[in-house]
Structures are given as C-alpha cells and as structure tokens.
Amino acid sequence: QAANGNNIIHFGAAVRSAAGHATGVLDIVYTGSIFQEILARNSDKLGANVSAMLLDDQNIILAHSSNPGLIQKIINPPDKDTIPNLIIANRLQKLTPDKLAITMAGLTPGLENLSSVQSFSGDFQPGQAATGKNALDVDQAAASKLSTLAWTVVTFIPKTTLLAPVQQQTQAVIFISILISLISIGIALG
C-alpha cells in the first residue's frame, strides 16, 4: 500500500541472460485502480444488472464493477487474526477490523467448492446473513480462478435479471391463452 492509501501491486520476474544466469529483476508496479478500470470497462458486456468482482488469494476485493466502495475489504475473514496479519503485511488498510470485513454469506461455500462447481446460488449482498431462502429467491453467481495468479473473478446475476426471459415468456403464453379462449368463445356463440 502506498503512503497516500492507494493500493499498489508489484509484478516481478527474473531477467536471465542467454546462458540462463539471473541478471536482475523486472518489477512492474500498478496502482490497484487499474483493475477497477478494466473490470468496470468490461462489465458492460456482461449484461444489465450483472456485476463482477476480482478477489485475491485472501478474498480481499481488488475490484468491483458495481460497488467500488468495497475495494480493499475482505470477505468473510476466516478468523480474528487474519485482518491484523494482512494489515501488517500491507495488504489491507490500517483500519479497524469492523471497517475491513464484509459478510457475504453465499460466497464462501461457492468459493470453497470452486474446483468442482463454478456456478452457485446464495445471498451476495454485503452484510447479508445466511437465510433459509429457496433456490428461486437467491441470486446466482459464477466464479473462475485465474490461471496465472491465485485470484478469482466472480460474476453476480440478480434473480430478477436471470428470470426476466422466463417471465416474458409466461406473460406471452398467458396472453395467447386468453386470446385463444376469447376466439373459441366467439366461435361457440356464433
């Protein structure tokens, strides 16, 4: 983390001579805002009301397309020592744990089973406690680990967006049924 509070990320690679000897290190520094810009620019392609989030290996939010205020927050920290250790390692801001931790009850089970199932249902609103909702009352998410880093990209689809085509088709079927019924009644009366 930079002195001004902005998040900075270093990517480093060994520079080797033609003979294979290490001659130095290539260090590329980005501000964390680059990930937010990339995610926000590309999230429009996902569809209306669909949002995306980039998480690091500790479930720290690096970018969020629809809620940038969540950047640099940790989702569902596993224990009370995690946040202080991440602050010491300069991976989180020097704030109190209650200002850094976000509860997203539906996300942890989905991320834990990511190797076998990439899509899952749950409550993904920040601060949302686990509820006994049925499958039609919860939002959907899909996640994928990046191949080169231990980071995860998660996309969230609200149930209203997901079910919109079904609702449109249901309305069309009801309209056609009513129309056919009226025509049948008219023919029967005629």
XYZ file of C-alpha atoms in Angstrom:
190
model
C 0.000 0.000 0.000
C 1.358 3.417 -0.947
C 1.747 6.229 1.576
C -1.288 8.011 0.076
C -3.508 4.995 0.838
C -3.737 3.825 -2.767
C -3.215 0.163 -3.351
C -0.149 -0.762 -5.389
C 0.645 -4.124 -6.877
C 4.061 -5.363 -7.953
C 4.575 -7.980 -10.628
C 8.121 -9.271 -10.756
C 10.033 -11.662 -12.975
C 13.644 -12.756 -13.071
C 15.671 -11.450 -16.016
C 18.054 -14.096 -17.317
C 20.964 -13.990 -19.730
C 21.083 -16.204 -22.816
C 23.065 -18.696 -20.722
C 20.282 -18.804 -18.121
C 22.014 -16.830 -15.370
C 19.891 -14.397 -13.344
C 20.972 -10.858 -14.198
C 18.238 -8.873 -12.494
C 14.559 -8.494 -11.750
C 11.892 -6.840 -13.855
C 9.476 -5.122 -11.482
C 6.240 -3.666 -12.834
C 4.179 -1.523 -10.482
C 0.476 -0.843 -10.989
C -1.942 1.075 -8.856
C -4.839 -1.080 -7.777
C -7.211 1.226 -9.646
C -6.108 -0.334 -12.953
C -8.068 -3.488 -12.092
C -11.131 -1.428 -11.240
C -10.901 0.404 -14.574
C -10.549 -2.845 -16.533
C -13.413 -4.538 -14.691
C -15.723 -1.524 -14.966
C -14.947 -1.103 -18.685
C -15.667 -4.760 -19.459
C -18.611 -5.360 -17.122
C -20.957 -3.595 -19.550
C -20.540 -6.607 -21.829
C -21.955 -8.908 -19.144
C -25.471 -7.506 -19.371
C -27.782 -5.264 -17.400
C -27.614 -5.571 -13.612
C -24.792 -8.127 -13.787
C -21.736 -7.219 -11.732
C -18.254 -8.647 -11.408
C -15.660 -8.725 -8.668
C -11.947 -9.595 -8.551
C -10.662 -11.293 -5.378
C -7.099 -12.081 -4.367
C -5.970 -15.267 -2.622
C -7.174 -13.983 0.792
C -10.629 -12.922 -0.517
C -9.662 -9.252 -0.494
C -11.708 -7.354 -3.075
C -9.341 -5.853 -5.666
C -12.080 -4.529 -7.961
C -15.887 -4.454 -8.045
C -17.762 -3.261 -11.126
C -20.911 -2.003 -9.405
C -19.709 -1.150 -5.890
C -16.178 0.341 -5.842
C -16.646 1.175 -2.148
C -15.991 -2.494 -1.381
C -12.440 -2.391 -2.756
C -9.832 -3.278 -0.128
C -12.363 -5.086 2.059
C -12.003 -8.757 2.985
C -14.949 -11.087 2.534
C -15.795 -13.466 5.384
C -12.417 -13.468 7.182
C -11.719 -16.989 8.498
C -10.567 -15.949 11.995
C -9.841 -12.903 14.176
C -6.087 -12.958 13.431
C -6.432 -12.723 9.644
C -7.160 -8.988 9.395
C -4.331 -7.811 11.705
C -1.878 -10.081 9.866
C -2.963 -8.678 6.485
C -2.631 -5.116 7.811
C 0.922 -5.876 8.995
C 1.703 -7.331 5.554
C 0.377 -4.070 3.943
C -2.375 -5.950 2.127
C -5.187 -4.121 3.929
C -5.573 -0.529 5.081
C -4.840 0.353 8.688
C -8.457 0.460 9.785
C -10.395 -1.365 12.461
C -11.473 -4.922 11.540
C -15.159 -3.958 11.526
C -14.439 -1.461 8.703
C -12.482 -4.017 6.678
C -14.600 -7.164 6.963
C -17.602 -7.779 4.718
C -20.077 -10.627 5.212
C -21.361 -12.266 2.049
C -22.897 -15.475 3.358
C -23.455 -17.108 -0.023
C -19.952 -16.555 -1.338
C -17.777 -18.704 0.935
C -19.481 -22.062 0.205
C -19.371 -21.326 -3.518
C -15.676 -20.433 -3.489
C -14.812 -23.482 -1.368
C -16.341 -25.801 -3.993
C -14.973 -23.913 -6.987
C -12.862 -26.837 -8.194
C -15.998 -28.905 -8.837
C -18.790 -26.350 -9.433
C -18.248 -22.903 -10.980
C -21.787 -21.581 -10.512
C -23.707 -21.323 -7.273
C -26.637 -19.627 -5.542
C -26.714 -17.521 -2.416
C -27.101 -14.182 -0.694
C -24.385 -11.951 -2.154
C -25.366 -8.578 -0.731
C -22.696 -7.209 1.638
C -23.712 -7.760 5.245
C -26.318 -10.347 4.268
C -26.717 -13.092 6.855
C -27.469 -16.653 5.868
C -31.185 -17.223 5.384
C -33.364 -20.178 4.585
C -34.433 -18.855 1.183
C -35.411 -21.294 -1.519
C -33.476 -21.517 -4.799
C -35.796 -19.076 -6.621
C -35.300 -16.332 -4.017
C -31.497 -16.122 -4.213
C -29.117 -14.623 -6.713
C -26.760 -16.636 -8.891
C -23.000 -16.326 -9.206
C -20.283 -17.877 -11.317
C -16.603 -17.839 -10.480
C -13.335 -18.788 -12.088
C -9.771 -18.868 -10.813
C -7.177 -17.107 -12.945
C -4.649 -19.477 -14.450
C -1.563 -17.393 -13.626
C -2.445 -15.970 -10.182
C -4.363 -17.266 -7.172
C -7.079 -14.692 -7.876
C -10.737 -15.303 -8.575
C -13.215 -13.471 -10.801
C -16.813 -13.696 -9.608
C -19.854 -12.524 -11.565
C -23.207 -11.948 -9.880
C -26.562 -12.223 -11.629
C -29.633 -10.995 -9.724
C -32.606 -13.351 -9.778
C -34.725 -10.664 -11.477
C -32.285 -10.479 -14.396
C -31.975 -14.237 -14.603
C -35.727 -14.835 -14.565
C -36.718 -11.922 -16.860
C -36.882 -14.078 -20.050
C -38.994 -16.690 -18.236
C -41.387 -14.011 -17.007
C -41.694 -12.538 -20.509
C -42.429 -15.963 -21.968
C -45.008 -16.666 -19.239
C -46.767 -13.382 -19.997
C -46.796 -14.202 -23.717
C -48.277 -17.664 -23.063
C -50.980 -16.183 -20.815
C -51.849 -13.539 -23.429
C -52.082 -16.148 -26.214
C -54.187 -18.443 -23.984
C -56.620 -15.637 -23.241
C -56.777 -14.679 -26.907
C -57.473 -18.282 -27.980
C -60.133 -18.606 -25.255
C -61.860 -15.431 -26.436
C -61.763 -16.583 -30.061
C -63.151 -20.004 -29.051
C -65.969 -18.366 -27.050
C -66.729 -16.090 -30.011
C -66.887 -19.048 -32.421
C -69.058 -21.041 -29.991
C -71.508 -18.135 -29.618
C -71.539 -17.604 -33.388
